[in-house]
Amino acid sequence: YRIAGITVVGAEYTDVQAIKLFSGLQEGNEVMIPGDQITDAIRKLWKQKLFTDIAITIAEVRGADVFLVITLK
């Protein structure tokens, strides 16, 4: 899939762009779902020690495009 969009939910005290940067996921990147890139992104976010829960889910798939949601607590 090609990442067509990334939405960040629950980042009340952290910049949304910083979250995307920390995750290593970028719009336009190719990812396999399920795959190592998503697992690595979650691992990178955990290393920041800013959150108690992290999830990356699919909001929508349009052909080869995927829209991801990063949910944080």
PDB file of N, CA, C and O in Angstrom:
ATOM      1  N   TYR A   1       0.829  -1.189   0.000  1.00  0.00           N
ATOM      2  CA  TYR A   1       0.000   0.000   0.000  1.00  0.00           C
ATOM      3  C   TYR A   1       0.874   1.255   0.000  1.00  0.00           C
ATOM      4  O   TYR A   1       2.000   1.230   0.476  1.00  0.00           O
ATOM      5  N   ARG A   2       0.313   2.349  -0.485  1.00  0.00           N
ATOM      6  CA  ARG A   2       0.968   3.649  -0.408  1.00  0.00           C
ATOM      7  C   ARG A   2       0.232   4.464   0.644  1.00  0.00           C
ATOM      8  O   ARG A   2      -0.992   4.528   0.627  1.00  0.00           O
ATOM      9  N   ILE A   3       0.975   5.050   1.580  1.00  0.00           N
ATOM     10  CA  ILE A   3       0.352   5.857   2.629  1.00  0.00           C
ATOM     11  C   ILE A   3      -0.151   7.151   1.997  1.00  0.00           C
ATOM     12  O   ILE A   3       0.628   7.975   1.525  1.00  0.00           O
ATOM     13  N   ALA A   4      -1.469   7.321   1.986  1.00  0.00           N
ATOM     14  CA  ALA A   4      -2.087   8.503   1.387  1.00  0.00           C
ATOM     15  C   ALA A   4      -2.372   9.578   2.436  1.00  0.00           C
ATOM     16  O   ALA A   4      -2.541  10.740   2.102  1.00  0.00           O
ATOM     17  N   GLY A   5      -2.438   9.164   3.703  1.00  0.00           N
ATOM     18  CA  GLY A   5      -2.690  10.127   4.766  1.00  0.00           C
ATOM     19  C   GLY A   5      -2.457   9.505   6.126  1.00  0.00           C
ATOM     20  O   GLY A   5      -2.634   8.299   6.305  1.00  0.00           O
ATOM     21  N   ILE A   6      -2.037  10.349   7.074  1.00  0.00           N
ATOM     22  CA  ILE A   6      -1.825   9.906   8.453  1.00  0.00           C
ATOM     23  C   ILE A   6      -2.525  10.902   9.367  1.00  0.00           C
ATOM     24  O   ILE A   6      -2.255  12.106   9.294  1.00  0.00           O
ATOM     25  N   THR A   7      -3.416  10.398  10.203  1.00  0.00           N
ATOM     26  CA  THR A   7      -4.099  11.216  11.195  1.00  0.00           C
ATOM     27  C   THR A   7      -3.595  10.798  12.567  1.00  0.00           C
ATOM     28  O   THR A   7      -3.456   9.606  12.838  1.00  0.00           O
ATOM     29  N   VAL A   8      -3.331  11.779  13.430  1.00  0.00           N
ATOM     30  CA  VAL A   8      -2.895  11.497  14.793  1.00  0.00           C
ATOM     31  C   VAL A   8      -4.008  11.910  15.742  1.00  0.00           C
ATOM     32  O   VAL A   8      -4.489  13.041  15.686  1.00  0.00           O
ATOM     33  N   VAL A   9      -4.431  10.968  16.614  1.00  0.00           N
ATOM     34  CA  VAL A   9      -5.502  11.210  17.574  1.00  0.00           C
ATOM     35  C   VAL A   9      -4.937  11.042  18.981  1.00  0.00           C
ATOM     36  O   VAL A   9      -4.213  10.087  19.246  1.00  0.00           O
ATOM     37  N   GLY A  10      -5.267  11.975  19.876  1.00  0.00           N
ATOM     38  CA  GLY A  10      -4.878  11.842  21.274  1.00  0.00           C
ATOM     39  C   GLY A  10      -3.566  12.494  21.638  1.00  0.00           C
ATOM     40  O   GLY A  10      -3.089  12.343  22.761  1.00  0.00           O
ATOM     41  N   ALA A  11      -2.952  13.231  20.725  1.00  0.00           N
ATOM     42  CA  ALA A  11      -1.681  13.894  21.009  1.00  0.00           C
ATOM     43  C   ALA A  11      -1.954  15.282  21.575  1.00  0.00           C
ATOM     44  O   ALA A  11      -1.709  16.291  20.927  1.00  0.00           O
ATOM     45  N   GLU A  12      -2.469  15.336  22.801  1.00  0.00           N
ATOM     46  CA  GLU A  12      -2.883  16.608  23.390  1.00  0.00           C
ATOM     47  C   GLU A  12      -1.699  17.511  23.711  1.00  0.00           C
ATOM     48  O   GLU A  12      -1.798  18.726  23.589  1.00  0.00           O
ATOM     49  N   TYR A  13      -0.591  16.934  24.133  1.00  0.00           N
ATOM     50  CA  TYR A  13       0.543  17.729  24.585  1.00  0.00           C
ATOM     51  C   TYR A  13       1.780  17.584  23.702  1.00  0.00           C
ATOM     52  O   TYR A  13       2.847  18.039  24.056  1.00  0.00           O
ATOM     53  N   THR A  14       1.608  16.921  22.563  1.00  0.00           N
ATOM     54  CA  THR A  14       2.729  16.683  21.671  1.00  0.00           C
ATOM     55  C   THR A  14       2.330  17.112  20.262  1.00  0.00           C
ATOM     56  O   THR A  14       1.210  16.886  19.834  1.00  0.00           O
ATOM     57  N   ASP A  15       3.266  17.723  19.554  1.00  0.00           N
ATOM     58  CA  ASP A  15       3.019  18.196  18.198  1.00  0.00           C
ATOM     59  C   ASP A  15       2.738  17.025  17.262  1.00  0.00           C
ATOM     60  O   ASP A  15       3.478  16.037  17.253  1.00  0.00           O
ATOM     61  N   VAL A  16       1.684  17.152  16.471  1.00  0.00           N
ATOM     62  CA  VAL A  16       1.284  16.096  15.548  1.00  0.00           C
ATOM     63  C   VAL A  16       2.397  15.803  14.542  1.00  0.00           C
ATOM     64  O   VAL A  16       2.676  14.637  14.231  1.00  0.00           O
ATOM     65  N   GLN A  17       3.058  16.822  14.035  1.00  0.00           N
ATOM     66  CA  GLN A  17       4.143  16.613  13.074  1.00  0.00           C
ATOM     67  C   GLN A  17       5.307  15.874  13.719  1.00  0.00           C
ATOM     68  O   GLN A  17       5.961  15.046  13.075  1.00  0.00           O
ATOM     69  N   ALA A  18       5.567  16.154  15.006  1.00  0.00           N
ATOM     70  CA  ALA A  18       6.633  15.444  15.723  1.00  0.00           C
ATOM     71  C   ALA A  18       6.292  13.964  15.851  1.00  0.00           C
ATOM     72  O   ALA A  18       7.171  13.111  15.704  1.00  0.00           O
ATOM     73  N   ILE A  19       5.032  13.658  16.124  1.00  0.00           N
ATOM     74  CA  ILE A  19       4.597  12.258  16.233  1.00  0.00           C
ATOM     75  C   ILE A  19       4.855  11.539  14.916  1.00  0.00           C
ATOM     76  O   ILE A  19       5.392  10.426  14.888  1.00  0.00           O
ATOM     77  N   LYS A  20       4.470  12.156  13.814  1.00  0.00           N
ATOM     78  CA  LYS A  20       4.693  11.539  12.501  1.00  0.00           C
ATOM     79  C   LYS A  20       6.181  11.334  12.253  1.00  0.00           C
ATOM     80  O   LYS A  20       6.595  10.293  11.754  1.00  0.00           O
ATOM     81  N   LEU A  21       6.988  12.319  12.625  1.00  0.00           N
ATOM     82  CA  LEU A  21       8.441  12.217  12.448  1.00  0.00           C
ATOM     83  C   LEU A  21       9.013  11.082  13.301  1.00  0.00           C
ATOM     84  O   LEU A  21       9.811  10.274  12.823  1.00  0.00           O
ATOM     85  N   PHE A  22       8.598  11.014  14.580  1.00  0.00           N
ATOM     86  CA  PHE A  22       9.058   9.944  15.475  1.00  0.00           C
ATOM     87  C   PHE A  22       8.698   8.571  14.925  1.00  0.00           C
ATOM     88  O   PHE A  22       9.474   7.624  15.053  1.00  0.00           O
ATOM     89  N   SER A  23       7.505   8.446  14.328  1.00  0.00           N
ATOM     90  CA  SER A  23       7.038   7.144  13.846  1.00  0.00           C
ATOM     91  C   SER A  23       7.841   6.653  12.642  1.00  0.00           C
ATOM     92  O   SER A  23       7.934   5.451  12.409  1.00  0.00           O
ATOM     93  N   GLY A  24       8.378   7.577  11.869  1.00  0.00           N
ATOM     94  CA  GLY A  24       9.090   7.190  10.658  1.00  0.00           C
ATOM     95  C   GLY A  24       8.180   6.955   9.470  1.00  0.00           C
ATOM     96  O   GLY A  24       8.644   6.673   8.364  1.00  0.00           O
ATOM     97  N   LEU A  25       6.863   7.052   9.685  1.00  0.00           N
ATOM     98  CA  LEU A  25       5.907   6.878   8.595  1.00  0.00           C
ATOM     99  C   LEU A  25       5.693   8.221   7.906  1.00  0.00           C
ATOM    100  O   LEU A  25       5.563   9.245   8.575  1.00  0.00           O
ATOM    101  N   GLN A  26       5.643   8.202   6.587  1.00  0.00           N
ATOM    102  CA  GLN A  26       5.421   9.426   5.827  1.00  0.00           C
ATOM    103  C   GLN A  26       4.439   9.167   4.707  1.00  0.00           C
ATOM    104  O   GLN A  26       4.436   8.076   4.114  1.00  0.00           O
ATOM    105  N   GLU A  27       3.643  10.177   4.411  1.00  0.00           N
ATOM    106  CA  GLU A  27       2.731  10.074   3.282  1.00  0.00           C
ATOM    107  C   GLU A  27       3.555   9.876   2.017  1.00  0.00           C
ATOM    108  O   GLU A  27       4.597  10.494   1.839  1.00  0.00           O
ATOM    109  N   GLY A  28       3.091   8.968   1.179  1.00  0.00           N
ATOM    110  CA  GLY A  28       3.812   8.642  -0.045  1.00  0.00           C
ATOM    111  C   GLY A  28       4.679   7.403   0.079  1.00  0.00           C
ATOM    112  O   GLY A  28       5.053   6.815  -0.926  1.00  0.00           O
ATOM    113  N   ASN A  29       5.009   7.004   1.313  1.00  0.00           N
ATOM    114  CA  ASN A  29       5.810   5.789   1.525  1.00  0.00           C
ATOM    115  C   ASN A  29       4.997   4.549   1.194  1.00  0.00           C
ATOM    116  O   ASN A  29       3.785   4.514   1.382  1.00  0.00           O
ATOM    117  N   GLU A  30       5.686   3.519   0.742  1.00  0.00           N
ATOM    118  CA  GLU A  30       5.072   2.214   0.510  1.00  0.00           C
ATOM    119  C   GLU A  30       5.204   1.377   1.780  1.00  0.00           C
ATOM    120  O   GLU A  30       6.277   1.358   2.384  1.00  0.00           O
ATOM    121  N   VAL A  31       4.109   0.735   2.203  1.00  0.00           N
ATOM    122  CA  VAL A  31       4.137  -0.133   3.385  1.00  0.00           C
ATOM    123  C   VAL A  31       3.395  -1.428   3.094  1.00  0.00           C
ATOM    124  O   VAL A  31       2.490  -1.463   2.266  1.00  0.00           O
ATOM    125  N   MET A  32       3.797  -2.464   3.797  1.00  0.00           N
ATOM    126  CA  MET A  32       3.058  -3.721   3.759  1.00  0.00           C
ATOM    127  C   MET A  32       2.219  -3.788   5.021  1.00  0.00           C
ATOM    128  O   MET A  32       2.685  -3.438   6.104  1.00  0.00           O
ATOM    129  N   ILE A  33       0.971  -4.219   4.877  1.00  0.00           N
ATOM    130  CA  ILE A  33       0.088  -4.340   6.033  1.00  0.00           C
ATOM    131  C   ILE A  33      -0.477  -5.741   6.019  1.00  0.00           C
ATOM    132  O   ILE A  33      -1.163  -6.109   5.060  1.00  0.00           O
ATOM    133  N   PRO A  34      -0.256  -6.559   7.048  1.00  0.00           N
ATOM    134  CA  PRO A  34       0.640  -6.265   8.173  1.00  0.00           C
ATOM    135  C   PRO A  34       2.081  -6.286   7.689  1.00  0.00           C
ATOM    136  O   PRO A  34       2.396  -6.919   6.684  1.00  0.00           O
ATOM    137  N   GLY A  35       2.941  -5.593   8.442  1.00  0.00           N
ATOM    138  CA  GLY A  35       4.334  -5.544   8.028  1.00  0.00           C
ATOM    139  C   GLY A  35       5.221  -4.910   9.072  1.00  0.00           C
ATOM    140  O   GLY A  35       4.753  -4.365  10.071  1.00  0.00           O
ATOM    141  N   ASP A  36       6.513  -4.987   8.807  1.00  0.00           N
ATOM    142  CA  ASP A  36       7.512  -4.502   9.750  1.00  0.00           C
ATOM    143  C   ASP A  36       7.492  -2.988   9.943  1.00  0.00           C
ATOM    144  O   ASP A  36       7.840  -2.496  11.009  1.00  0.00           O
ATOM    145  N   GLN A  37       7.100  -2.228   8.907  1.00  0.00           N
ATOM    146  CA  GLN A  37       7.125  -0.770   9.037  1.00  0.00           C
ATOM    147  C   GLN A  37       6.172  -0.286  10.122  1.00  0.00           C
ATOM    148  O   GLN A  37       6.494   0.641  10.873  1.00  0.00           O
ATOM    149  N   ILE A  38       5.007  -0.900  10.215  1.00  0.00           N
ATOM    150  CA  ILE A  38       4.031  -0.502  11.229  1.00  0.00           C
ATOM    151  C   ILE A  38       4.539  -0.877  12.619  1.00  0.00           C
ATOM    152  O   ILE A  38       4.485  -0.075  13.555  1.00  0.00           O
ATOM    153  N   THR A  39       5.081  -2.082  12.748  1.00  0.00           N
ATOM    154  CA  THR A  39       5.652  -2.529  14.022  1.00  0.00           C
ATOM    155  C   THR A  39       6.798  -1.623  14.446  1.00  0.00           C
ATOM    156  O   THR A  39       6.888  -1.220  15.612  1.00  0.00           O
ATOM    157  N   ASP A  40       7.659  -1.285  13.502  1.00  0.00           N
ATOM    158  CA  ASP A  40       8.786  -0.399  13.806  1.00  0.00           C
ATOM    159  C   ASP A  40       8.310   0.988  14.228  1.00  0.00           C
ATOM    160  O   ASP A  40       8.892   1.606  15.119  1.00  0.00           O
ATOM    161  N   ALA A  41       7.260   1.493  13.593  1.00  0.00           N
ATOM    162  CA  ALA A  41       6.720   2.808  13.941  1.00  0.00           C
ATOM    163  C   ALA A  41       6.207   2.813  15.381  1.00  0.00           C
ATOM    164  O   ALA A  41       6.465   3.757  16.140  1.00  0.00           O
ATOM    165  N   ILE A  42       5.516   1.758  15.779  1.00  0.00           N
ATOM    166  CA  ILE A  42       5.017   1.661  17.155  1.00  0.00           C
ATOM    167  C   ILE A  42       6.196   1.597  18.125  1.00  0.00           C
ATOM    168  O   ILE A  42       6.209   2.271  19.152  1.00  0.00           O
ATOM    169  N   ARG A  43       7.208   0.810  17.783  1.00  0.00           N
ATOM    170  CA  ARG A  43       8.404   0.694  18.622  1.00  0.00           C
ATOM    171  C   ARG A  43       9.090   2.051  18.799  1.00  0.00           C
ATOM    172  O   ARG A  43       9.501   2.417  19.901  1.00  0.00           O
ATOM    173  N   LYS A  44       9.219   2.801  17.720  1.00  0.00           N
ATOM    174  CA  LYS A  44       9.852   4.122  17.778  1.00  0.00           C
ATOM    175  C   LYS A  44       9.060   5.079  18.671  1.00  0.00           C
ATOM    176  O   LYS A  44       9.645   5.874  19.411  1.00  0.00           O
ATOM    177  N   LEU A  45       7.738   5.005  18.600  1.00  0.00           N
ATOM    178  CA  LEU A  45       6.906   5.871  19.452  1.00  0.00           C
ATOM    179  C   LEU A  45       7.022   5.473  20.919  1.00  0.00           C
ATOM    180  O   LEU A  45       7.068   6.338  21.796  1.00  0.00           O
ATOM    181  N   TRP A  46       7.093   4.166  21.208  1.00  0.00           N
ATOM    182  CA  TRP A  46       7.276   3.713  22.598  1.00  0.00           C
ATOM    183  C   TRP A  46       8.584   4.234  23.170  1.00  0.00           C
ATOM    184  O   TRP A  46       8.667   4.581  24.347  1.00  0.00           O
ATOM    185  N   LYS A  47       9.627   4.299  22.347  1.00  0.00           N
ATOM    186  CA  LYS A  47      10.940   4.747  22.819  1.00  0.00           C
ATOM    187  C   LYS A  47      10.921   6.194  23.301  1.00  0.00           C
ATOM    188  O   LYS A  47      11.783   6.593  24.072  1.00  0.00           O
ATOM    189  N   GLN A  48       9.934   6.958  22.879  1.00  0.00           N
ATOM    190  CA  GLN A  48       9.823   8.356  23.313  1.00  0.00           C
ATOM    191  C   GLN A  48       9.362   8.459  24.776  1.00  0.00           C
ATOM    192  O   GLN A  48       9.529   9.495  25.406  1.00  0.00           O
ATOM    193  N   LYS A  49       8.765   7.388  25.296  1.00  0.00           N
ATOM    194  CA  LYS A  49       8.277   7.324  26.687  1.00  0.00           C
ATOM    195  C   LYS A  49       7.331   8.484  27.015  1.00  0.00           C
ATOM    196  O   LYS A  49       7.343   9.029  28.111  1.00  0.00           O
ATOM    197  N   LEU A  50       6.481   8.816  26.055  1.00  0.00           N
ATOM    198  CA  LEU A  50       5.517   9.903  26.228  1.00  0.00           C
ATOM    199  C   LEU A  50       4.083   9.404  26.344  1.00  0.00           C
ATOM    200  O   LEU A  50       3.201  10.176  26.696  1.00  0.00           O
ATOM    201  N   PHE A  51       3.856   8.121  26.038  1.00  0.00           N
ATOM    202  CA  PHE A  51       2.488   7.621  25.919  1.00  0.00           C
ATOM    203  C   PHE A  51       2.289   6.342  26.720  1.00  0.00           C
ATOM    204  O   PHE A  51       3.221   5.591  26.936  1.00  0.00           O
ATOM    205  N   THR A  52       1.033   6.106  27.129  1.00  0.00           N
ATOM    206  CA  THR A  52       0.700   4.883  27.853  1.00  0.00           C
ATOM    207  C   THR A  52       0.057   3.848  26.941  1.00  0.00           C
ATOM    208  O   THR A  52      -0.044   2.680  27.304  1.00  0.00           O
ATOM    209  N   ASP A  53      -0.393   4.274  25.767  1.00  0.00           N
ATOM    210  CA  ASP A  53      -0.985   3.341  24.808  1.00  0.00           C
ATOM    211  C   ASP A  53      -0.775   3.893  23.405  1.00  0.00           C
ATOM    212  O   ASP A  53      -0.938   5.101  23.178  1.00  0.00           O
ATOM    213  N   ILE A  54      -0.420   3.026  22.473  1.00  0.00           N
ATOM    214  CA  ILE A  54      -0.169   3.417  21.098  1.00  0.00           C
ATOM    215  C   ILE A  54      -0.811   2.386  20.182  1.00  0.00           C
ATOM    216  O   ILE A  54      -0.636   1.182  20.379  1.00  0.00           O
ATOM    217  N   ALA A  55      -1.546   2.864  19.183  1.00  0.00           N
ATOM    218  CA  ALA A  55      -2.135   1.966  18.187  1.00  0.00           C
ATOM    219  C   ALA A  55      -2.058   2.634  16.820  1.00  0.00           C
ATOM    220  O   ALA A  55      -2.218   3.848  16.705  1.00  0.00           O
ATOM    221  N   ILE A  56      -1.801   1.840  15.800  1.00  0.00           N
ATOM    222  CA  ILE A  56      -1.849   2.323  14.424  1.00  0.00           C
ATOM    223  C   ILE A  56      -2.856   1.450  13.689  1.00  0.00           C
ATOM    224  O   ILE A  56      -2.705   0.233  13.629  1.00  0.00           O
ATOM    225  N   THR A  57      -3.891   2.100  13.179  1.00  0.00           N
ATOM    226  CA  THR A  57      -4.973   1.372  12.517  1.00  0.00           C
ATOM    227  C   THR A  57      -5.223   1.952  11.126  1.00  0.00           C
ATOM    228  O   THR A  57      -4.749   3.034  10.798  1.00  0.00           O
ATOM    229  N   ILE A  58      -5.987   1.220  10.353  1.00  0.00           N
ATOM    230  CA  ILE A  58      -6.369   1.666   9.015  1.00  0.00           C
ATOM    231  C   ILE A  58      -7.717   2.361   9.109  1.00  0.00           C
ATOM    232  O   ILE A  58      -8.682   1.789   9.614  1.00  0.00           O
ATOM    233  N   ALA A  59      -7.784   3.599   8.611  1.00  0.00           N
ATOM    234  CA  ALA A  59      -9.055   4.318   8.566  1.00  0.00           C
ATOM    235  C   ALA A  59      -9.793   3.975   7.281  1.00  0.00           C
ATOM    236  O   ALA A  59     -11.012   3.816   7.289  1.00  0.00           O
ATOM    237  N   GLU A  60      -9.027   3.855   6.192  1.00  0.00           N
ATOM    238  CA  GLU A  60      -9.665   3.619   4.897  1.00  0.00           C
ATOM    239  C   GLU A  60      -8.629   3.098   3.911  1.00  0.00           C
ATOM    240  O   GLU A  60      -7.452   3.439   3.990  1.00  0.00           O
ATOM    241  N   VAL A  61      -9.105   2.281   2.980  1.00  0.00           N
ATOM    242  CA  VAL A  61      -8.271   1.803   1.884  1.00  0.00           C
ATOM    243  C   VAL A  61      -8.981   2.181   0.587  1.00  0.00           C
ATOM    244  O   VAL A  61     -10.166   1.905   0.416  1.00  0.00           O
ATOM    245  N   ARG A  62      -8.247   2.847  -0.304  1.00  0.00           N
ATOM    246  CA  ARG A  62      -8.779   3.203  -1.631  1.00  0.00           C
ATOM    247  C   ARG A  62      -7.818   2.646  -2.672  1.00  0.00           C
ATOM    248  O   ARG A  62      -6.784   3.251  -2.934  1.00  0.00           O
ATOM    249  N   GLY A  63      -8.149   1.504  -3.214  1.00  0.00           N
ATOM    250  CA  GLY A  63      -7.250   0.863  -4.170  1.00  0.00           C
ATOM    251  C   GLY A  63      -5.940   0.503  -3.494  1.00  0.00           C
ATOM    252  O   GLY A  63      -5.916  -0.273  -2.545  1.00  0.00           O
ATOM    253  N   ALA A  64      -4.842   1.095  -3.965  1.00  0.00           N
ATOM    254  CA  ALA A  64      -3.525   0.829  -3.378  1.00  0.00           C
ATOM    255  C   ALA A  64      -3.158   1.855  -2.314  1.00  0.00           C
ATOM    256  O   ALA A  64      -2.082   1.787  -1.733  1.00  0.00           O
ATOM    257  N   ASP A  65      -4.054   2.812  -2.046  1.00  0.00           N
ATOM    258  CA  ASP A  65      -3.795   3.853  -1.049  1.00  0.00           C
ATOM    259  C   ASP A  65      -4.415   3.487   0.292  1.00  0.00           C
ATOM    260  O   ASP A  65      -5.531   2.960   0.348  1.00  0.00           O
ATOM    261  N   VAL A  66      -3.689   3.787   1.358  1.00  0.00           N
ATOM    262  CA  VAL A  66      -4.174   3.502   2.706  1.00  0.00           C
ATOM    263  C   VAL A  66      -4.087   4.785   3.542  1.00  0.00           C
ATOM    264  O   VAL A  66      -3.149   5.569   3.394  1.00  0.00           O
ATOM    265  N   PHE A  67      -5.095   4.994   4.369  1.00  0.00           N
ATOM    266  CA  PHE A  67      -5.116   6.115   5.299  1.00  0.00           C
ATOM    267  C   PHE A  67      -4.977   5.544   6.699  1.00  0.00           C
ATOM    268  O   PHE A  67      -5.785   4.711   7.118  1.00  0.00           O
ATOM    269  N   LEU A  68      -3.934   5.972   7.420  1.00  0.00           N
ATOM    270  CA  LEU A  68      -3.621   5.427   8.744  1.00  0.00           C
ATOM    271  C   LEU A  68      -4.032   6.388   9.837  1.00  0.00           C
ATOM    272  O   LEU A  68      -4.041   7.607   9.651  1.00  0.00           O
ATOM    273  N   VAL A  69      -4.341   5.817  11.002  1.00  0.00           N
ATOM    274  CA  VAL A  69      -4.631   6.606  12.208  1.00  0.00           C
ATOM    275  C   VAL A  69      -3.682   6.141  13.299  1.00  0.00           C
ATOM    276  O   VAL A  69      -3.623   4.957  13.614  1.00  0.00           O
ATOM    277  N   ILE A  70      -2.930   7.089  13.858  1.00  0.00           N
ATOM    278  CA  ILE A  70      -2.091   6.811  15.012  1.00  0.00           C
ATOM    279  C   ILE A  70      -2.852   7.313  16.235  1.00  0.00           C
ATOM    280  O   ILE A  70      -3.116   8.512  16.341  1.00  0.00           O
ATOM    281  N   THR A  71      -3.234   6.397  17.123  1.00  0.00           N
ATOM    282  CA  THR A  71      -4.001   6.751  18.308  1.00  0.00           C
ATOM    283  C   THR A  71      -3.084   6.639  19.521  1.00  0.00           C
ATOM    284  O   THR A  71      -2.443   5.605  19.731  1.00  0.00           O
ATOM    285  N   LEU A  72      -3.056   7.713  20.319  1.00  0.00           N
ATOM    286  CA  LEU A  72      -2.148   7.784  21.470  1.00  0.00           C
ATOM    287  C   LEU A  72      -2.913   8.102  22.732  1.00  0.00           C
ATOM    288  O   LEU A  72      -3.920   8.793  22.714  1.00  0.00           O
ATOM    289  N   LYS A  73      -2.386   7.598  23.847  1.00  0.00           N
ATOM    290  CA  LYS A  73      -2.905   7.975  25.170  1.00  0.00           C
ATOM    291  C   LYS A  73      -1.728   8.352  26.035  1.00  0.00           C
ATOM    292  O   LYS A  73      -0.654   7.794  25.923  1.00  0.00           O
TER     293      LYS A  73
END
